[in-house]
Coordinates of C-alpha atoms in Angstrom, one line a residue:
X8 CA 61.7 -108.8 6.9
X9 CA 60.7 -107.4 3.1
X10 CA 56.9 -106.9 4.6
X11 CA 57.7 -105.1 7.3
X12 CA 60.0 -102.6 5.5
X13 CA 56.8 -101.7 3.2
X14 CA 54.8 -101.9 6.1
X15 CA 57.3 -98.9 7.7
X16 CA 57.4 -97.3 4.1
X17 CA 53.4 -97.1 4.1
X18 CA 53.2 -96.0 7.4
X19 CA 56.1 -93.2 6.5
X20 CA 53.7 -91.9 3.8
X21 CA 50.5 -92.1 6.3
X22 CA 52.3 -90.2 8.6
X23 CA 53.2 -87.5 6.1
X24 CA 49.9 -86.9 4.5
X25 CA 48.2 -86.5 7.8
X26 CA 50.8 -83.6 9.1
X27 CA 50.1 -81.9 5.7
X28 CA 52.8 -82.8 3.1
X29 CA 52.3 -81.9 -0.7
X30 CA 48.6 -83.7 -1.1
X31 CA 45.9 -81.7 0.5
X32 CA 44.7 -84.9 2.7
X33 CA 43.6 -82.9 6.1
X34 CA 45.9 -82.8 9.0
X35 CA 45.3 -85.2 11.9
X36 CA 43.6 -84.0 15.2
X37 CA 45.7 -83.4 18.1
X38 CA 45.3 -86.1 20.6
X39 CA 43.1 -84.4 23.3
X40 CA 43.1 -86.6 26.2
X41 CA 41.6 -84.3 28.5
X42 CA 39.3 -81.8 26.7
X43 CA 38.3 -78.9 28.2
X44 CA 34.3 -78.5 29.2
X45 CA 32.5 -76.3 26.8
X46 CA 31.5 -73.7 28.7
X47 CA 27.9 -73.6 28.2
X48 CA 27.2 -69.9 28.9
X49 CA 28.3 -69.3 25.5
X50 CA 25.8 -72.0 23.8
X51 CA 23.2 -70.1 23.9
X52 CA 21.4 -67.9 20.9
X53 CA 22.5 -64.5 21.1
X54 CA 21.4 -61.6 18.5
X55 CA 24.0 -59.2 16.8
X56 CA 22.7 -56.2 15.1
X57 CA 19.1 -58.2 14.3
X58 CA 20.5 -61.5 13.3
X59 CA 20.2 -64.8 15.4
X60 CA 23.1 -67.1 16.0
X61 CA 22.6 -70.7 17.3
X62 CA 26.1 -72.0 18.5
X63 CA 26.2 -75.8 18.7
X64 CA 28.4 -78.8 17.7
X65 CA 29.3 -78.5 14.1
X66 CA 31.5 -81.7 13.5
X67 CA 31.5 -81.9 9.8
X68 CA 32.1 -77.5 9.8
X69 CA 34.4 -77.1 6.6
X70 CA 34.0 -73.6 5.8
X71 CA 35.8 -71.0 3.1
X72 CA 35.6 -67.3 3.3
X73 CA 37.5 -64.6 4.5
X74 CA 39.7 -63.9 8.5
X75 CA 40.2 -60.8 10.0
X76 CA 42.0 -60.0 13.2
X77 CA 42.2 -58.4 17.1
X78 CA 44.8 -57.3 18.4
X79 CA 46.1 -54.8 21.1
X80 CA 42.9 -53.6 21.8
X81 CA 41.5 -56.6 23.4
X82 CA 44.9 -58.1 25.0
X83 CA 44.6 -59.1 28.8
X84 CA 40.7 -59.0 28.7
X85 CA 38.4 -61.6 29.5
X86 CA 37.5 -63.6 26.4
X87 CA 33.8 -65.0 26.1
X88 CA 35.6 -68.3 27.8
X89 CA 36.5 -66.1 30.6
X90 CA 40.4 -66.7 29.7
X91 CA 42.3 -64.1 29.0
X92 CA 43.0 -63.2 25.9
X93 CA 47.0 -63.2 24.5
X94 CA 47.0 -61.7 21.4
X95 CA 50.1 -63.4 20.2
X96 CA 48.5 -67.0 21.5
X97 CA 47.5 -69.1 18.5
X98 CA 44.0 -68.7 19.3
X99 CA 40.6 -67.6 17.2
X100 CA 36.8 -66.3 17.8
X101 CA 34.0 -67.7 16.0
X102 CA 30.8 -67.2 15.9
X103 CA 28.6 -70.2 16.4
X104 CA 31.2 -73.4 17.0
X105 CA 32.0 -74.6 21.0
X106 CA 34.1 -73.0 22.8
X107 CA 36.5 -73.9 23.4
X108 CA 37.4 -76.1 20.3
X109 CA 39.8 -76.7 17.9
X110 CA 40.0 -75.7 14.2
X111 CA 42.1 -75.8 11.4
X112 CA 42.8 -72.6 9.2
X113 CA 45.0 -72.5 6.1
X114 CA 45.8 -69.2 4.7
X115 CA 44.6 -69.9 0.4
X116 CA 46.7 -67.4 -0.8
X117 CA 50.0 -69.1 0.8
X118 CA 49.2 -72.7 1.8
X119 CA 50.1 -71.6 5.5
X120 CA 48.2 -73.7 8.2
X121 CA 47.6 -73.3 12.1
X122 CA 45.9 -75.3 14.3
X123 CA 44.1 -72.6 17.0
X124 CA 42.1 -72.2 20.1
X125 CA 38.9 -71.1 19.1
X126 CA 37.8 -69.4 22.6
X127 CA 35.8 -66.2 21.6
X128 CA 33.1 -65.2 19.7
X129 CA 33.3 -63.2 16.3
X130 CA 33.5 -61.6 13.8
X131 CA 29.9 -59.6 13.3
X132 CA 31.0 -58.4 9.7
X133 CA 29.3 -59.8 6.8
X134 CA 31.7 -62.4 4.7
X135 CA 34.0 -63.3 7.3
X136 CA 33.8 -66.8 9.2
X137 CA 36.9 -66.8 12.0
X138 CA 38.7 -63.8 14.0
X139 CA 42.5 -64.4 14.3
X140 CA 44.8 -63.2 17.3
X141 CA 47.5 -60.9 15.7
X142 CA 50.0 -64.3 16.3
X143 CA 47.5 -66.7 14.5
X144 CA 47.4 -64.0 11.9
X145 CA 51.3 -63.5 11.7
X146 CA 51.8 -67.2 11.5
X147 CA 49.7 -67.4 8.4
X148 CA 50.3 -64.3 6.8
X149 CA 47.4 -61.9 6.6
X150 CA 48.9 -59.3 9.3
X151 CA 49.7 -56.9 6.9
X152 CA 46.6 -57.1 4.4
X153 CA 44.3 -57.3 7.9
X154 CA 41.9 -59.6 5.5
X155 CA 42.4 -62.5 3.7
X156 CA 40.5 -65.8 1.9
X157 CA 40.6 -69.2 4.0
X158 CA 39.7 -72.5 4.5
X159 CA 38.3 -73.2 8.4
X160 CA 37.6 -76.6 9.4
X161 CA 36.7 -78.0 12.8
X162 CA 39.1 -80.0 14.7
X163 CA 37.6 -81.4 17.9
X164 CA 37.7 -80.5 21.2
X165 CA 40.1 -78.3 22.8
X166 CA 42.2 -78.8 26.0
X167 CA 42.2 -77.4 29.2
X168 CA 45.2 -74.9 28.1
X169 CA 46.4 -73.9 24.5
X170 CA 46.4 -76.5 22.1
X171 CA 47.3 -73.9 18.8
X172 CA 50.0 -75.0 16.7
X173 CA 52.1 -73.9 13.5
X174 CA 51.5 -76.7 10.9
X175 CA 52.9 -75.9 7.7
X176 CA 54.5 -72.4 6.0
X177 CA 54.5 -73.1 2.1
X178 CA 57.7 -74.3 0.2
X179 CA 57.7 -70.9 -1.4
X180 CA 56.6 -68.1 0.6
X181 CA 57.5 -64.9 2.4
X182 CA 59.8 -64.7 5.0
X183 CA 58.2 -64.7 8.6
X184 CA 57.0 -61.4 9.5
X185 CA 59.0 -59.9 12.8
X186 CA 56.7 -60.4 16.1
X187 CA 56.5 -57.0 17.3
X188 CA 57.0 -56.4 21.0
X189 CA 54.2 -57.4 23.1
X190 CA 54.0 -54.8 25.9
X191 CA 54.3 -51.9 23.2
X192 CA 51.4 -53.0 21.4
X193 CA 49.5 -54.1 24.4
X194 CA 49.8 -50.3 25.9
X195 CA 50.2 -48.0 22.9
X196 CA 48.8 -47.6 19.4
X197 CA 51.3 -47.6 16.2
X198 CA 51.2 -47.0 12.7
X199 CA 52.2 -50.6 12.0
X200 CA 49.4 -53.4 11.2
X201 CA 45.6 -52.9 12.5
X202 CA 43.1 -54.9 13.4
X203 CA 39.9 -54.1 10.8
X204 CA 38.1 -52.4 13.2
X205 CA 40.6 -50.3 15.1
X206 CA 40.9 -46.6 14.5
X207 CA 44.2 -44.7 14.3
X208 CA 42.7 -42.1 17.1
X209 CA 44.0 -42.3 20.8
X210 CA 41.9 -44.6 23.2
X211 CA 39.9 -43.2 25.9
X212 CA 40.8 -42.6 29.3
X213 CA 39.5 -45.7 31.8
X214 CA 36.0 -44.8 33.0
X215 CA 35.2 -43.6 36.7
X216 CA 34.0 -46.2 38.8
X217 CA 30.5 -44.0 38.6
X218 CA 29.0 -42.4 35.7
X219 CA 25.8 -41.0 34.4
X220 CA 23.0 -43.0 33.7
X221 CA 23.8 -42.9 30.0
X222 CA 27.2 -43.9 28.5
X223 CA 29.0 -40.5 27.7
X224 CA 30.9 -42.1 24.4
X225 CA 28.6 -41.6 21.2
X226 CA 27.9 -44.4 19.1
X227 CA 30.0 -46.7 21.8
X228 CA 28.7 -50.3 22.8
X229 CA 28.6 -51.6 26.8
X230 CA 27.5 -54.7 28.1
X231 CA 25.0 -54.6 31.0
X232 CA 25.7 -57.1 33.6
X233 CA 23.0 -56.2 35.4
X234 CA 21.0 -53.5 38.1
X235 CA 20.6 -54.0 41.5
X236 CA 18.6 -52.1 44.2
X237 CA 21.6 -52.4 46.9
X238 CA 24.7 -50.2 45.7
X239 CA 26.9 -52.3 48.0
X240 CA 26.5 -55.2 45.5
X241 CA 26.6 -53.6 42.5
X242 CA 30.5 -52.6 43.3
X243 CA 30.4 -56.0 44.6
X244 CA 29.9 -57.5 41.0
X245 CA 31.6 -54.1 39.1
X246 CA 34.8 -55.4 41.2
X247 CA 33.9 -58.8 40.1
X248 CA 33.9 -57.9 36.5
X249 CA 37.3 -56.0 36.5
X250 CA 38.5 -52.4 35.2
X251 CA 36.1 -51.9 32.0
X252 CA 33.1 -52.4 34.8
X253 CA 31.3 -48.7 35.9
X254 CA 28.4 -48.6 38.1
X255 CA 25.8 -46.1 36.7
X256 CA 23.1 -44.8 38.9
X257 CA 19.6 -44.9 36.8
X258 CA 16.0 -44.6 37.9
X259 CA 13.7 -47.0 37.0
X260 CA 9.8 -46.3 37.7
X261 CA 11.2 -43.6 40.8
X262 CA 12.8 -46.7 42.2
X263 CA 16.6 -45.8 42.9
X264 CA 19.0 -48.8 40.7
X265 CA 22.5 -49.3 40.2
X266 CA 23.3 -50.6 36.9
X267 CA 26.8 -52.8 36.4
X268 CA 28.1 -51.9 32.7
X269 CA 31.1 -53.3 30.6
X270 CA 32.8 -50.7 27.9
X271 CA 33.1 -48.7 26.5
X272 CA 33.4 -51.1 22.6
X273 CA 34.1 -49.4 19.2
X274 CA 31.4 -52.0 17.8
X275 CA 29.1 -54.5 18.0
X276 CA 31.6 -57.4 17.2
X277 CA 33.8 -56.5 20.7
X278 CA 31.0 -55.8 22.6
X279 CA 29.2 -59.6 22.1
X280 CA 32.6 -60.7 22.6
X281 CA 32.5 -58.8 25.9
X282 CA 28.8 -59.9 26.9
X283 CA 29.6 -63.4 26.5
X284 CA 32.8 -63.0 28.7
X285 CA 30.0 -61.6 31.0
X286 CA 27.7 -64.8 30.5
X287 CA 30.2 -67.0 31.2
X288 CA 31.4 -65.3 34.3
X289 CA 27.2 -66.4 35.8
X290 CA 25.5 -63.5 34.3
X291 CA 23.1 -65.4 32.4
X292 CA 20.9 -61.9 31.2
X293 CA 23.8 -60.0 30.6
X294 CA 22.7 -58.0 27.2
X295 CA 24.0 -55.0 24.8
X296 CA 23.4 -51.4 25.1
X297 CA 23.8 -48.3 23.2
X298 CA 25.3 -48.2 19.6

C-alpha cells in the first residue's frame, strides 16, 4: 500500500513537469494518433529575395529569436497547406519545418506557452523564426508590441484538424487581452494592433477578372500559377484558384497567352505564403513576380 502511494506521488510530479509547472522540463507532445500527411508541395526549395530555403524534418529544431504576426489581411485565404487560414486559430508559419507540424512557442518575456499548427510558410524578415496568427499572438502576449523574443521548439506531427493549444499563462502576468470581433477585423482596418507588415492605408479594390499584362499596383508581389494558350482554361484554373486570381493577357514570342496570377501582396513574405498555397493546390511551377 506505502509503494504505491509514492508510486502515485512520483507519477503526480511526472505529470506536472511535463504540462509545464515551475521547472522548465519541456511539455509533452500531444498524442497524435492520426497525423496529418505533410503535404509535400511545400517541401521543396523555394527562393525569397535571393536566399534558398530547404524545408525538411527538423526533429531536434529548438530555436530562440524573435515572432511577429498576420492578421486580418490574410484571414479566409488559402494557406500554403491549402487550409484556410483563421486568424484567431492557434496556428503559425514557418519557414523551413513540415507542414503541417506541431511546435511549441513560449513567449520569454512572460513565460506564456502555446502549442500551434504550424501550416504556412514565413516570415521573410531577417531575425525572426515563426509567424503567429493574431490568436496565437494574443494568447502569449505580443499583440500589442507586434514583435517579441521566443523560444520555438518542434513538437511532432500535426493532425488532420487543429491541434493548437493554450499551455501555460505565467503566475504573474497581464490580464488577457480582449479578442476583438472577428468579422470587423476580417473586413475592415482599425487603429488597434497591426500585423508588422500592414499599412494603415485602405486596401485595394478586388481585381477584374482581366487585367493588363503587367500588374497595375507598384512595388506589389503576385504569384503566377501559370500561362496557357487556351483562354477557356486559364479561367478554368483562375476559378480554381479563387477571388485574388486575374487572368492577364500577355504575348510571348507573337504567340497569344493567358497568364493565371495571384495578388496583389504588400511583400515578399505574403506572396511565398501565397505561391506555396498555389503549389500545393498541383501547380508545381507556380513562381513570384513583380516587387
Amino acid at each position: 500500500m506505502k509503494g504505491a502511494i509514492i508510486l502515485a506521488a512520483f507519477s503526480t510530479l511526472a505529470a506536472c513537469a511535463s504540462l509545464g509547472g515551475k521547472g522548465d522540463a519541456p511539455i509533452s507532445a500531444p498524442v497524435v494518433t492520426d497525423p496529418a500527411p505533410i503535404v509535400s508541395g511545400t517541401m521543396r526549395p523555394y527562393q525569397v529575395r535571393g536566399r534558398w530555403y530547404h524545408p525538411k524534418e527538423q526533429p531536434n529544431y529548438d530555436e530562440v529569436g524573435q515572432a511577429s504576426w498576420y492578421g486580418s489581411y490574410h484571414h479566409g485565404r488559402s494557406t500554403s497547406t491549402g487550409e484556410r487560414f483563421d486568424m484567431n486559430a492557434l496556428t503559425a508559419a514557418h519557414k523551413t519545418l513540415p507542414l503541417p507540424s506541431l511546435v511549441e512557442v513560449t513567449n520569454r518575456a512572460n513565460g506564456r506557452r502555446v502549442i500551434l499548427r504550424v501550416n504556412d510558410r514565413g516570415p521573410f524578415v531577417d531575425g525572426r523564426i515563426i509567424d503567429l496568427s493574431r490568436g496565437a499572438a494574443e494568447e502569449l502576449g505580443l499583440l500589442q508590441q507586434g514583435v517579441g523574443d521566443v523560444q520555438v521548439r518542434y513538437v511532432g506531427r500535426a493532425p488532420r484538424q487543429g491541434g493548437g493549444t493554450s499551455l501555460r499563462r505565467a503566475e504573474v502576468d497581464n490580464a488577457p487581452q480582449p479578442r476583438a470581433q472577428v468579422q470587423a477585423q476580417a473586413t475592415t482596418q482599425s487603429s488597434g494592433p497591426r500585423p508588422y507588415y500592414e499599412s494603415v492605408t485602405a486596401s485595394s479594390p478586388p481585381a477584374p477578372a482581366y487585367a493588363a499584362a503587367q500588374p497595375a499596383a507598384l512595388n506589389a508581389y503576385w504569384v503566377q500559377a501559370g500561362a496557357y494558350s487556351d483562354r477557356r482554361g486559364a479561367d478554368r484554373v483562375a476559378r480554381r484558384l479563387g477571388d485574388k486570381a486575374v487572368v492577364q493577357n500577355i504575348d510571348r514570342d507573337g504567340r497569344a497567352l493567358f497568364r493565371v496570377v495571384v495578388g496583389p501582396w504588400p511583400d515578399a513574405g505574403a506572396a511565398e505564403r501565397a505561391r506555396q498555397a498555389v503549389v500545393a493546390r498541383g501547380f508545381g511551377d507556380a513562381l513570384l513576380i513583380g516587387g
